Amino acid sequence: MWGEIAYQLYGAEGYEELKEYDQNRNAPGQNKLKDLFELGAGPALVLIDEIAAYLESASAVEVGSATLASQTLSFVLSLLETASESDDVTIVYSIADTAFEEEAEDVRGLIDELNQIGRRQHKTVTPTDESEVGQVLQHRLFEDIDDEAASEVSQSYFQLYTNSERQFPQEATDASYVDRLEREYPFHPTVIDTLTEKIDTIPKFQRTRGALKLLARAVYYRWNNRPDHYERHWVRLYDLTPSDDAPSGSISSTLHESLFEFVDLSSAVSADIYNDDGTAHAQLEDRKWTEKGIPALGSHMTTAVLWHSLAYGEQATGITRAEMNETLGHPDIRFDNYDSALDALAGSDMSVACYYLYDEERVRFKSDPNLIRIIDQRVDNTPDAQARSRFEARLESETGTGAFEPVSYPESPADLPDKASTPQLAVMHMDTAPVTKELLEDESNPESVPEKVQSLYQKSATKQGGDVQSRVYKNYVLFLAPDDERVRSAVDEARHLEAIEALLDDSQQTADLSEDQIEELRERQDKKYGLLGELVRGVYRHLYYVDRDGLTHITINATEANGGTSLVNAVEETLDDRLIRADADAKGVAFFKQKLWQRTQDSMTTQQLVEQFAKKPGLPYLLSTKPLRKTVAKMVDESGYTYWDAETETAYWDGDADDHPENWRKREPFADAPDVRTSIKDTDVKIGNDYVVYTGIEALLDVHHDSIRPPEATEVECAEDGCTTMVEPSDDGPAYCEEHRKPPEKARCQSCGEQYDESELNAQGICPDCAQPSGWDTATSQMAASRAFNEVRTHALSKAASGGAPGVSQATVEVVGEDRLSKGSFIAQRDAFTDRSDAVSVRMSYDVKTSTGSSYSADYQGSLDDFSRVTNQPDPFGESVNVTLKFRVDFDEPERITDAEDDVLAELQAGLGQTNIDVKVQARGPTEVPPEATQ
């Protein structure tokens, strides 16, 4: 430093004076400097700029055991002392302390020491005050300023600030502000204020020099990228754009290499303000406006906010709405457009929402991304189909299991089976059966039943595309339908959960998040997961179940804070009083007779009893057969019913005093038979078609007499008076010993008339030859009449002996399905019955109930001819109609079944074959009938 000063003051002669000191890097003392100044003939002025910067560099140069910095400090000390003793020498130096706040402590000490030295005899001069910065920048950057244009523009903008309904900072509306506008033209005062008051808070930023460097680049860049679609009046804060990204000296490089060292907003710039791909959010927002001939409002706004966000200190960062109005306001651009742009960037439009922008009391960018904004953008980009799929997947888990078997999204009758095994809970799709407010308020549909629910309740099909039939087991179908208004919020919640999970799986996105933000995301994920389950359960709140009057609507509540109630559980709780669980007691005789028993039947299988719960609307749901088994045992023990186990061929009977039922044709008491039990437990009762309950012992014996083994023989005294010889009992009358036994009386066979010992004839008085072969017996389930009669005839013919023909002795035809009376009237007029009217009897019951409690009942049991006069049913007046109708044919002699198809079964098949009448048929007869046998 001293060699250069000597040379600049006095040329080569001056340098020779200090040459030795310069080459050895030793600072000259005060006496040597006096000799130097004596070389001049007049005053000397020494200007030293940025001593601190020089000392920073010199501190790295070693001189002996010291550094060049310490030598320089000694030199300056001697120089100042020399100048203080001379009127012809003046020293001027500058120190920008704030530019070296983070330098090494030894350099700081040198600067502090130098300041102390300088204060001995010195005067501190501030080159420019705050009000002069703009003019300095004008002078350094422009050769000439158009004063007339400055005055015109300043007046125009002052009018904009004072006359607008928008808020502006107080200074902008003061009368003196127009002078400042004119004085600092073409730089808008907000540019100067931001650089000198906010950016200047960043260490190492030099107010005037730093501002000069940035504005020089802004003017250069704007001059080479002039907008052609609107009038520019000022150099604005948004002209300091990061889009100026030349390799060196650009605004972008200044931001990244200097300013972002203290407030790192590099991610905010690339994501939200500018990137080379044109995909930053502000750039996307710009396109909305530039297509309309409006400036790039997104970039203008975000760039202005960026510079206000670089201030060092929490209280200084950001820009208020009033400051933004002043910073961006332009007479040709509506403030509403800026409002719209800010709203979009702040999150109202997720396609352009900024990740790092915080729309708070002071709008600003932060180095941590705005988590809410990122989530919202993910939500907005999550397809509706993906959200609905997540909703449906969660619905499946929230449905649960239990007493009711869930059936998801039935659409056609085949999707909802018609079965009696388990009550089915149909969970309807959100688009198929939504329960709307309009539906709930529809007075024409008092139970608010969606059309699809009503259709599935009424109809069933065995396969897709198959014939549709009336549903038989209507009581065992229930429906859960979604609330239309609640579906939307639940699907939105599913969309939020999908978005958060996708964000957590995106390693590139999460790299920009802090650990706290990632943890917050996980907490949001857990919360959303729980809330989604609660919302899904809340959507499915409309339950439709079957009561005596049809489908009934009720609102259920399956939402609990702990999420412990599934939809199936909620339905169970709602219908708890209608559930028959395994621990339930036996039902009483009134329930059994009125609710379960078919009054026209002498017998029912236990499987049919089970199916009654599924068929009859309003009956409870039988969740376990144990209570039914208890009920059957109770009916046998207490109410005169009997039970037949076909698997073990065992009869259960109450064993009352009548030891010889009327149709028990054996000598020994019925109760003594090895196949008879006079007590019964619920464990003895089994469920199936081989286990039958009869109305009494007579009904049981009518069918199973020959299957029950007679009581085991015991010895009795000879029936001859006075004889005490013990003999085996006789089934045919009194038993005699050999001495008193009389020849058996002869009896005639009731079929062929030949004489036989009575013991050789069976219970019907038929000889062995006529009794063979055995008979056939069959029954059908509900089916079309043509099929039913064909199955019965086919069964009978299959039992015939080779070359022989079977016969039909008895047949019962039960009319089922809808409109039974009119169909029965039609059947009664068929030749198959009218030609055999003497053998045909009819049994009918007719019950009607109304919602008001009125009822009507009628019963008929009599001949076919009389039946034709009672078939006209009353005019419909009730909601519940129950009709049972059976035709029974009893032949004195079996009617032969041959290929001629002139038997009653063939004629019924022919007469009803083209109708839609459904029937159940029971028939029996011998497997062979002699050709000469007639009706």
XYZ file of C-alpha atoms in Angstrom, residues 33-673:
641
model
C 6.657 9.715 5.745
C 7.526 13.354 6.573
C 10.489 13.023 4.179
C 8.102 11.685 1.537
C 5.678 14.597 1.774
C 8.587 17.151 1.627
C 9.146 16.036 -1.976
C 5.988 17.846 -3.007
C 5.630 21.542 -3.657
C 1.944 21.747 -2.623
C -0.885 20.019 -0.703
C -1.258 16.215 -0.871
C -4.587 14.242 -0.761
C -4.536 10.504 -0.021
C -7.756 8.528 -0.727
C -7.997 4.967 0.677
C -11.256 3.115 -0.123
C -12.463 0.015 1.750
C -9.585 -0.447 4.185
C -11.451 -3.358 5.768
C -11.509 -5.243 2.482
C -7.759 -4.682 2.037
C -7.029 -5.772 5.574
C -9.051 -8.962 5.001
C -6.756 -9.899 2.129
C -3.587 -8.720 3.872
C -4.321 -10.805 6.946
C -3.425 -13.925 4.950
C 0.070 -12.628 3.985
C 2.817 -13.433 6.513
C 5.546 -10.879 7.195
C 8.086 -12.290 9.605
C 6.219 -13.291 12.729
C 3.307 -10.962 11.862
C 1.057 -10.347 8.840
C 0.800 -7.732 6.183
C -2.422 -6.609 7.815
C -0.654 -5.647 11.021
C 2.043 -3.824 9.010
C -0.694 -1.999 7.102
C -2.337 -0.947 10.336
C 0.998 0.441 11.589
C 1.422 2.312 8.319
C -2.019 3.871 8.520
C -1.330 4.863 12.129
C 1.901 6.620 11.083
C 0.175 8.172 8.059
C -2.638 9.631 10.144
C -0.217 10.987 12.752
C 1.907 12.546 10.014
C -1.119 14.186 8.441
C -2.265 15.525 11.797
C 0.978 17.523 12.057
C 0.837 18.949 8.549
C -1.590 21.441 7.049
C -0.764 20.293 3.515
C -1.662 16.565 3.965
C -5.232 15.219 4.101
C -6.167 11.537 4.452
C -9.639 10.269 3.395
C -10.541 6.590 3.993
C -13.772 4.539 3.938
C -14.807 1.509 5.970
C -18.000 -0.490 5.322
C -18.208 -2.267 8.665
C -21.374 -4.219 7.891
C -19.708 -5.977 4.990
C -17.400 -7.882 7.364
C -19.567 -9.011 10.251
C -18.575 -12.661 9.798
C -14.808 -12.175 9.159
C -12.127 -13.589 11.416
C -11.887 -12.046 14.857
C -8.354 -10.733 14.256
C -9.520 -8.724 11.227
C -12.422 -7.345 13.283
C -9.942 -6.314 15.929
C -7.817 -4.502 13.380
C -10.852 -2.634 12.094
C -11.886 -1.658 15.621
C -8.355 -0.508 16.417
C -8.181 1.490 13.217
C -11.471 3.192 14.064
C -10.066 4.159 17.440
C -7.015 5.643 15.788
C -9.073 7.517 13.280
C -11.131 9.219 15.931
C -8.131 11.170 17.272
C -8.361 13.931 14.717
C -10.956 13.125 12.092
C -14.274 14.073 10.678
C -16.843 11.404 9.728
C -18.552 12.076 6.413
C -21.645 10.171 5.120
C -21.521 10.433 1.303
C -25.250 9.987 0.787
C -28.209 10.016 3.188
C -31.303 7.881 2.673
C -33.120 10.528 0.668
C -30.236 10.800 -1.785
C -29.801 7.091 -2.659
C -32.261 7.292 -5.524
C -30.509 10.285 -7.026
C -27.126 8.537 -6.734
C -28.568 5.574 -8.587
C -30.017 7.899 -11.227
C -26.674 9.567 -11.732
C -24.724 6.312 -11.916
C -27.118 4.476 -14.258
C -28.570 7.102 -16.586
C -26.906 9.865 -18.597
C -30.101 11.883 -18.741
C -33.503 11.894 -16.997
C -36.570 13.314 -18.718
C -37.803 15.734 -16.054
C -41.071 16.411 -17.870
C -41.867 12.684 -18.051
C -40.889 12.310 -14.398
C -43.300 15.044 -13.365
C -46.149 13.701 -15.483
C -45.801 10.102 -14.292
C -45.363 11.164 -10.670
C -48.535 13.229 -10.701
C -50.449 10.400 -12.383
C -49.405 7.809 -9.790
C -49.984 10.138 -6.871
C -53.543 10.550 -8.135
C -53.838 6.745 -8.368
C -52.816 6.375 -4.733
C -54.948 9.150 -3.342
C -58.117 8.534 -5.368
C -58.259 4.746 -5.284
C -60.506 2.882 -2.866
C -57.555 0.615 -2.128
C -55.373 0.997 0.934
C -51.823 2.296 0.566
C -49.084 3.110 3.077
C -49.583 6.512 4.726
C -46.501 7.949 3.040
C -47.892 7.227 -0.461
C -50.893 9.487 0.156
C -48.992 12.392 1.753
C -48.573 15.486 -0.433
C -44.781 15.282 -0.164
C -44.783 11.849 -1.809
C -45.228 13.302 -5.270
C -41.864 15.081 -4.839
C -40.185 11.810 -3.959
C -41.741 10.079 -6.947
C -40.386 12.777 -9.208
C -36.997 12.900 -7.463
C -36.307 9.143 -7.752
C -37.809 8.619 -11.214
C -37.521 6.179 -13.059
C -36.995 4.045 -9.943
C -40.184 3.473 -8.026
C -39.623 4.430 -4.368
C -40.686 0.932 -3.266
C -37.598 -0.441 -5.044
C -35.244 1.900 -3.177
C -36.970 1.283 0.164
C -36.835 -2.480 -0.198
C -33.151 -2.517 -1.072
C -32.059 0.012 1.538
C -34.317 -1.018 4.400
C -34.906 -4.755 3.970
C -32.146 -6.223 1.837
C -29.645 -4.024 3.693
C -30.387 -6.045 6.844
C -28.557 -8.985 5.254
C -24.891 -9.092 6.336
C -22.381 -8.145 3.607
C -24.989 -6.296 1.550
C -23.763 -2.760 0.970
C -26.662 -0.385 0.698
C -25.677 1.877 -2.178
C -23.173 -0.345 -3.910
C -25.359 -3.459 -3.599
C -28.425 -1.589 -4.786
C -26.456 -0.127 -7.653
C -25.276 -3.537 -8.770
C -28.765 -5.060 -8.663
C -30.514 -2.140 -10.351
C -27.870 -1.884 -13.053
C -28.579 -5.496 -13.931
C -32.347 -4.952 -13.722
C -32.178 -1.985 -16.117
C -29.957 -3.946 -18.495
C -32.186 -7.005 -18.460
C -35.403 -5.031 -18.837
C -33.969 -2.991 -21.715
C -33.198 -6.202 -23.564
C -36.531 -7.814 -22.656
C -38.975 -4.984 -23.096
C -42.693 -5.836 -22.864
C -44.640 -4.835 -25.948
C -48.196 -5.021 -24.654
C -48.416 -2.322 -21.991
C -46.841 0.976 -20.973
C -43.993 0.831 -18.472
C -43.647 3.863 -16.184
C -41.094 2.787 -13.592
C -38.315 0.367 -12.841
C -40.191 -1.882 -10.412
C -39.213 -4.317 -7.753
C -40.336 -7.187 -10.001
C -37.749 -6.051 -12.572
C -35.156 -7.566 -10.251
C -36.263 -10.891 -11.664
C -34.623 -14.269 -11.098
C -35.363 -14.971 -14.754
C -32.163 -12.975 -15.332
C -30.034 -16.076 -14.926
C -26.957 -15.411 -17.016
C -23.897 -17.421 -15.839
C -22.331 -14.506 -13.963
C -23.281 -11.090 -12.726
C -27.022 -11.753 -13.102
C -29.706 -11.168 -10.520
C -30.144 -14.916 -10.163
C -26.445 -15.404 -9.405
C -26.520 -12.566 -6.826
C -29.459 -14.242 -5.110
C -27.916 -17.692 -5.037
C -24.299 -16.743 -4.354
C -24.855 -14.011 -1.805
C -28.322 -13.247 -0.507
C -29.577 -16.827 -0.152
C -26.612 -17.564 2.111
C -28.592 -15.994 4.937
C -32.226 -16.543 3.850
C -32.296 -19.586 1.580
C -35.236 -19.197 -0.776
C -33.680 -21.057 -3.700
C -36.323 -23.782 -3.598
C -39.055 -21.159 -3.482
C -37.665 -19.524 -6.634
C -37.398 -22.732 -8.672
C -40.759 -24.126 -7.558
C -42.872 -21.003 -7.370
C -41.307 -18.074 -9.282
C -39.073 -19.090 -12.172
C -37.396 -22.114 -13.701
C -36.029 -22.867 -17.163
C -38.862 -25.308 -17.931
C -41.505 -22.628 -17.447
C -43.297 -24.795 -14.887
C -42.906 -22.643 -11.799
C -46.289 -21.816 -10.364
C -46.032 -18.090 -11.095
C -45.137 -18.875 -14.717
C -48.202 -21.093 -15.001
C -50.338 -18.313 -13.541
C -48.810 -15.802 -16.004
C -50.262 -17.675 -18.974
C -53.805 -17.003 -17.813
C -53.141 -13.270 -18.034
C -50.778 -12.889 -20.979
C -53.268 -14.762 -23.183
C -55.673 -11.901 -22.428
C -53.086 -9.190 -23.139
C -52.503 -8.554 -19.429
C -48.960 -8.506 -17.961
C -47.454 -11.499 -16.193
C -49.145 -10.793 -12.868
C -48.001 -14.033 -11.245
C -44.306 -13.314 -11.794
C -44.721 -9.649 -10.870
C -46.342 -10.491 -7.585
C -44.127 -13.405 -6.519
C -40.924 -11.530 -7.447
C -41.975 -8.533 -5.361
C -42.831 -10.802 -2.429
C -39.474 -12.587 -2.835
C -37.445 -9.397 -2.242
C -39.560 -8.490 0.770
C -38.980 -12.007 2.116
C -35.177 -11.662 2.059
C -35.072 -9.318 5.040
C -32.964 -10.627 7.907
C -35.277 -10.889 10.898
C -38.792 -12.232 11.440
C -40.411 -8.811 11.937
C -39.017 -7.369 8.741
C -40.010 -10.120 6.305
C -43.057 -10.026 4.094
C -45.256 -7.377 2.535
C -48.652 -6.089 3.617
C -51.599 -5.718 1.254
C -51.245 -1.929 1.353
C -47.533 -2.149 0.497
C -48.336 -4.588 -2.301
C -50.852 -2.153 -3.771
C -48.175 0.525 -3.900
C -45.492 -1.848 -5.196
C -47.579 -3.296 -8.057
C -50.264 -0.707 -8.785
C -50.589 0.382 -12.423
C -53.275 2.679 -13.888
C -53.999 0.216 -16.715
C -54.270 -2.936 -14.562
C -57.227 -3.590 -12.275
C -56.362 -4.323 -8.683
C -58.984 -7.093 -8.812
C -56.740 -8.933 -11.265
C -53.898 -8.850 -8.772
C -56.294 -10.120 -6.110
C -57.301 -13.025 -8.331
C -53.701 -13.864 -9.096
C -52.753 -13.832 -5.408
C -55.759 -15.994 -4.484
C -54.791 -18.541 -7.119
C -51.144 -18.605 -6.080
C -52.158 -18.816 -2.420
C -54.238 -21.945 -2.986
C -57.608 -21.271 -4.578
C -56.299 -22.843 -7.802
C -54.311 -25.938 -6.964
C -52.830 -26.102 -10.447
C -50.781 -22.964 -9.694
C -50.704 -22.891 -5.886
C -47.225 -22.004 -4.585
C -45.424 -24.430 -2.298
C -43.459 -21.823 -0.328
C -45.831 -18.847 -0.351
C -47.609 -17.999 2.909
C -50.648 -15.763 2.598
C -50.666 -14.378 6.121
C -50.920 -10.876 7.581
C -47.723 -10.218 5.690
C -47.427 -12.168 2.435
C -44.026 -13.830 2.213
C -41.960 -16.749 1.045
C -40.360 -19.112 3.527
C -37.590 -21.632 3.150
C -39.883 -24.417 4.427
C -42.652 -25.354 1.987
C -46.263 -24.610 2.866
C -47.436 -28.099 3.811
C -51.136 -27.277 3.529
C -50.606 -25.919 0.026
C -48.706 -29.002 -1.088
C -51.355 -31.309 0.319
C -54.151 -29.322 -1.283
C -52.432 -29.475 -4.638
C -52.043 -33.218 -4.316
C -55.694 -33.458 -3.378
C -56.706 -31.428 -6.412
C -54.657 -33.709 -8.672
C -56.063 -36.933 -7.205
C -58.561 -38.389 -9.722
C -62.122 -38.844 -8.566
C -61.997 -42.500 -9.565
C -59.031 -43.045 -7.246
C -60.832 -41.371 -4.345
C -64.002 -43.400 -4.936
C -61.976 -46.596 -5.141
C -60.401 -45.774 -1.776
C -63.867 -45.086 -0.346
C -65.136 -48.454 -1.578
C -62.110 -50.307 -0.234
C -62.628 -48.708 3.173
C -66.354 -49.527 3.047
C -65.497 -53.191 2.670
C -63.432 -53.166 5.868
C -65.970 -51.039 7.741
C -68.850 -53.359 6.811
C -67.587 -56.113 9.087
C -69.154 -59.484 9.776
C -71.631 -60.888 12.242
C -75.222 -62.033 12.319
C -75.906 -60.762 8.812
C -74.050 -61.852 5.690
C -72.913 -58.740 3.758
C -73.473 -58.657 -0.007
C -71.591 -55.832 -1.701
C -73.190 -53.757 -4.432
C -75.962 -56.029 -5.785
C -77.264 -54.701 -9.087
C -79.428 -57.504 -10.508
C -81.674 -60.116 -8.840
C -78.986 -62.765 -9.394
C -76.516 -60.726 -7.296
C -78.658 -61.189 -4.175
C -79.364 -64.919 -3.710
C -82.783 -66.052 -2.553
C -81.861 -68.305 0.365
C -82.983 -69.158 3.865
C -79.674 -70.029 5.503
C -78.551 -66.582 6.740
C -80.079 -63.092 6.702
C -78.317 -61.095 3.976
C -77.356 -57.430 4.307
C -77.159 -55.853 0.849
C -74.746 -52.893 0.909
C -75.865 -50.728 -1.998
C -73.451 -48.835 -4.235
C -73.270 -45.070 -3.847
C -74.475 -44.582 -7.433
C -77.134 -47.307 -7.438
C -79.356 -46.472 -4.494
C -78.460 -43.085 -2.974
C -80.980 -41.797 -0.467
C -81.552 -38.184 -1.395
C -83.327 -35.449 0.492
C -86.019 -35.487 -2.199
C -86.599 -39.204 -1.672
C -86.935 -38.774 2.092
C -89.507 -36.018 1.557
C -91.466 -37.882 -1.140
C -94.981 -38.315 0.275
C -95.825 -40.889 -2.389
C -93.066 -43.133 -1.048
C -93.648 -43.049 2.733
C -90.845 -45.491 3.495
C -88.381 -43.618 1.239
C -87.358 -46.803 -0.563
C -84.967 -46.383 -3.520
C -86.242 -48.019 -6.689
C -83.310 -50.467 -6.900
C -83.853 -51.606 -3.313
C -87.546 -52.230 -3.966
C -86.735 -54.197 -7.119
C -84.160 -56.446 -5.425
C -86.568 -57.052 -2.539
C -89.288 -58.227 -4.898
C -87.336 -60.289 -7.434
C -84.660 -62.975 -7.563
C -82.856 -65.032 -10.188
C -80.665 -68.105 -10.004
C -78.117 -66.803 -12.489
C -77.221 -63.724 -14.488
C -79.585 -63.432 -17.418
C -81.818 -66.173 -16.029
C -85.541 -66.064 -15.455
C -86.606 -63.515 -12.874
C -88.970 -64.823 -10.205
C -90.651 -63.474 -7.127
C -88.357 -63.632 -4.130
C -89.419 -66.384 -1.697
C -87.266 -65.598 1.329
C -88.080 -61.909 1.550
C -87.716 -61.682 5.301
C -84.020 -62.519 5.047
C -82.958 -59.583 2.863
C -82.002 -56.238 4.394
C -80.529 -53.224 2.644
C -78.032 -50.544 3.662
C -78.223 -47.492 1.403
C -75.898 -44.467 1.354
C -76.924 -40.935 2.269
C -76.392 -38.915 -0.886
C -75.300 -35.715 0.894
C -72.746 -37.525 3.068
C -71.159 -39.415 0.189
C -69.416 -36.308 -1.096
C -67.613 -35.462 2.136
C -66.529 -39.082 2.622
C -65.131 -39.311 -0.916
C -63.322 -35.984 -0.356
C -61.795 -37.397 2.820
C -60.681 -40.460 0.857
C -59.112 -38.117 -1.699
C -57.197 -36.291 1.081
C -55.907 -39.578 2.488
C -54.786 -40.749 -0.963
C -53.004 -37.418 -1.503
C -51.149 -37.551 1.821
C -50.058 -41.137 1.298
C -48.869 -40.349 -2.229
C -46.932 -37.379 -0.870
C -45.232 -39.534 1.769
C -44.266 -42.025 -0.949
C -42.762 -39.279 -3.132
C -39.100 -39.152 -2.108
C -38.411 -36.188 -4.361
C -41.174 -34.151 -2.751
C -40.405 -35.142 0.831
C -36.754 -34.177 0.310
C -37.897 -30.553 0.517
C -39.760 -31.121 3.785
C -38.358 -30.846 7.274
C -38.526 -33.696 9.763
C -41.253 -31.817 11.634
C -43.288 -31.504 8.463
C -42.887 -35.193 7.633
C -43.991 -36.034 11.156
C -46.976 -33.718 10.743
C -47.814 -35.521 7.505
C -47.789 -38.858 9.310
C -50.036 -37.461 12.038
C -52.408 -36.142 9.387
C -52.373 -39.543 7.707
C -53.371 -41.296 10.933
C -56.076 -38.742 11.641
C -57.478 -38.911 8.110
C -57.484 -42.694 8.205
C -59.598 -42.754 11.345
C -61.884 -39.996 10.123
C -62.454 -41.747 6.795
C -63.722 -44.852 8.578
C -66.089 -42.760 10.653
C -67.387 -40.908 7.601
C -67.879 -44.121 5.619
C -69.923 -45.614 8.444
C -71.878 -42.360 8.653
C -72.704 -42.517 4.940
C -74.424 -45.907 5.253
C -77.099 -44.840 7.689
C -80.291 -45.842 5.861
C -81.453 -49.360 6.750
C -84.350 -51.077 5.014
C -85.649 -54.271 6.595
C -88.807 -56.336 6.137
C -91.776 -55.945 8.434
C -95.270 -57.342 8.094
C -96.209 -54.503 5.762
C -93.103 -54.770 3.560
C -89.884 -52.793 3.561
C -89.458 -50.416 6.480
C -86.923 -47.568 6.637
C -84.940 -46.637 9.723
C -81.853 -44.480 10.276
C -78.993 -46.173 12.109
C -75.877 -44.773 13.763
C -72.664 -46.701 13.200
C -70.230 -43.903 14.099
C -68.282 -44.065 17.321
C -65.267 -42.077 18.359
C -63.198 -45.238 18.842
C -64.298 -46.699 15.503
C -65.397 -49.931 17.132
C -68.797 -50.328 15.513
C -68.938 -51.960 12.084
C -71.983 -51.546 9.887
C -73.075 -55.129 10.525
C -72.716 -54.558 14.279
C -74.783 -51.378 14.018
C -77.572 -53.230 12.207
C -77.490 -55.931 14.883
C -77.802 -53.325 17.636
C -80.678 -51.620 15.812
C -82.616 -54.870 15.329
C -81.534 -56.529 18.555
C -85.102 -57.252 19.664
C -85.686 -59.193 16.442
C -82.652 -61.458 16.718
C -83.002 -65.019 17.994
C -79.546 -65.912 19.230
C -78.210 -69.239 20.455
C -78.967 -68.458 24.103
C -82.628 -67.592 23.468
C -85.400 -69.568 25.173
C -87.912 -71.770 23.399
C -90.853 -70.020 21.764
C -94.385 -70.610 23.078
C -97.161 -72.613 21.506
C -98.968 -69.495 20.237
C -95.890 -68.331 18.323
C -95.288 -71.832 16.983
C -98.852 -72.318 15.748
C -99.539 -68.811 14.478
C -96.145 -67.815 13.099
C -94.356 -71.002 12.065
C -96.885 -73.738 11.413
C -98.620 -74.037 8.060
C -102.188 -74.553 9.146
C -103.142 -76.771 6.224
C -100.305 -79.203 6.891
C -100.278 -82.259 9.130
C -96.513 -82.220 9.162
C -93.536 -79.981 8.531
C -89.862 -80.797 8.345
C -87.543 -78.914 10.662
C -85.932 -77.456 7.545
C -89.316 -76.035 6.545
C -89.659 -74.528 10.014
C -86.284 -72.862 9.588
C -87.349 -71.539 6.203
C -90.489 -70.022 7.697
C -88.283 -67.419 9.422
C -86.860 -66.453 6.042
C -90.222 -66.480 4.227
C -92.688 -64.744 6.494
C -92.254 -60.957 6.643
C -91.880 -59.625 10.148
C -90.621 -62.813 11.816
C -87.439 -62.573 13.875
C -84.051 -63.481 12.405
C -83.056 -67.014 13.457
C -79.312 -66.714 14.013
C -78.990 -70.178 15.602
C -81.169 -73.270 15.257
C -80.741 -74.126 18.931
C -83.770 -72.059 20.077
C -85.860 -73.721 17.340
C -84.747 -77.156 18.515
C -85.755 -76.142 22.034
C -89.122 -75.032 20.675
C -89.760 -78.325 18.849
C -88.886 -80.279 21.993
C -91.261 -78.065 23.977
C -94.062 -78.618 21.445
C -93.616 -82.394 21.738
C -93.446 -82.321 25.536
C -96.284 -79.887 26.159
C -98.516 -79.417 23.113
C -99.230 -82.829 21.605
C -96.884 -82.580 18.606
C -94.691 -85.528 17.645
C -91.287 -85.716 16.038
C -89.890 -88.239 13.587
C -86.179 -88.817 13.031
C -85.962 -90.553 9.650
C -82.222 -91.064 10.038
C -82.682 -93.354 13.051
C -86.387 -94.149 12.369
C -87.301 -92.980 15.849
C -90.598 -91.427 16.962
C -90.760 -88.929 19.811
C -94.075 -88.697 21.617
C -95.261 -87.232 24.890
C -96.166 -90.715 26.189
C -99.551 -89.745 27.600
C -102.115 -92.164 29.120
C -103.354 -93.218 25.691
C -101.007 -96.149 25.335
C -102.749 -97.327 22.209
C -103.201 -94.489 19.733
C -106.194 -94.960 17.475
C -104.176 -96.059 14.480
C -101.613 -98.162 16.368
C -102.404 -101.666 15.170
C -100.147 -103.663 17.423
C -101.170 -105.479 20.606
C -98.453 -104.129 22.849
C -98.452 -100.527 24.055
C -97.070 -98.061 21.551
C -94.768 -96.596 24.170
C -93.049 -99.968 24.551
C -91.919 -100.025 20.936
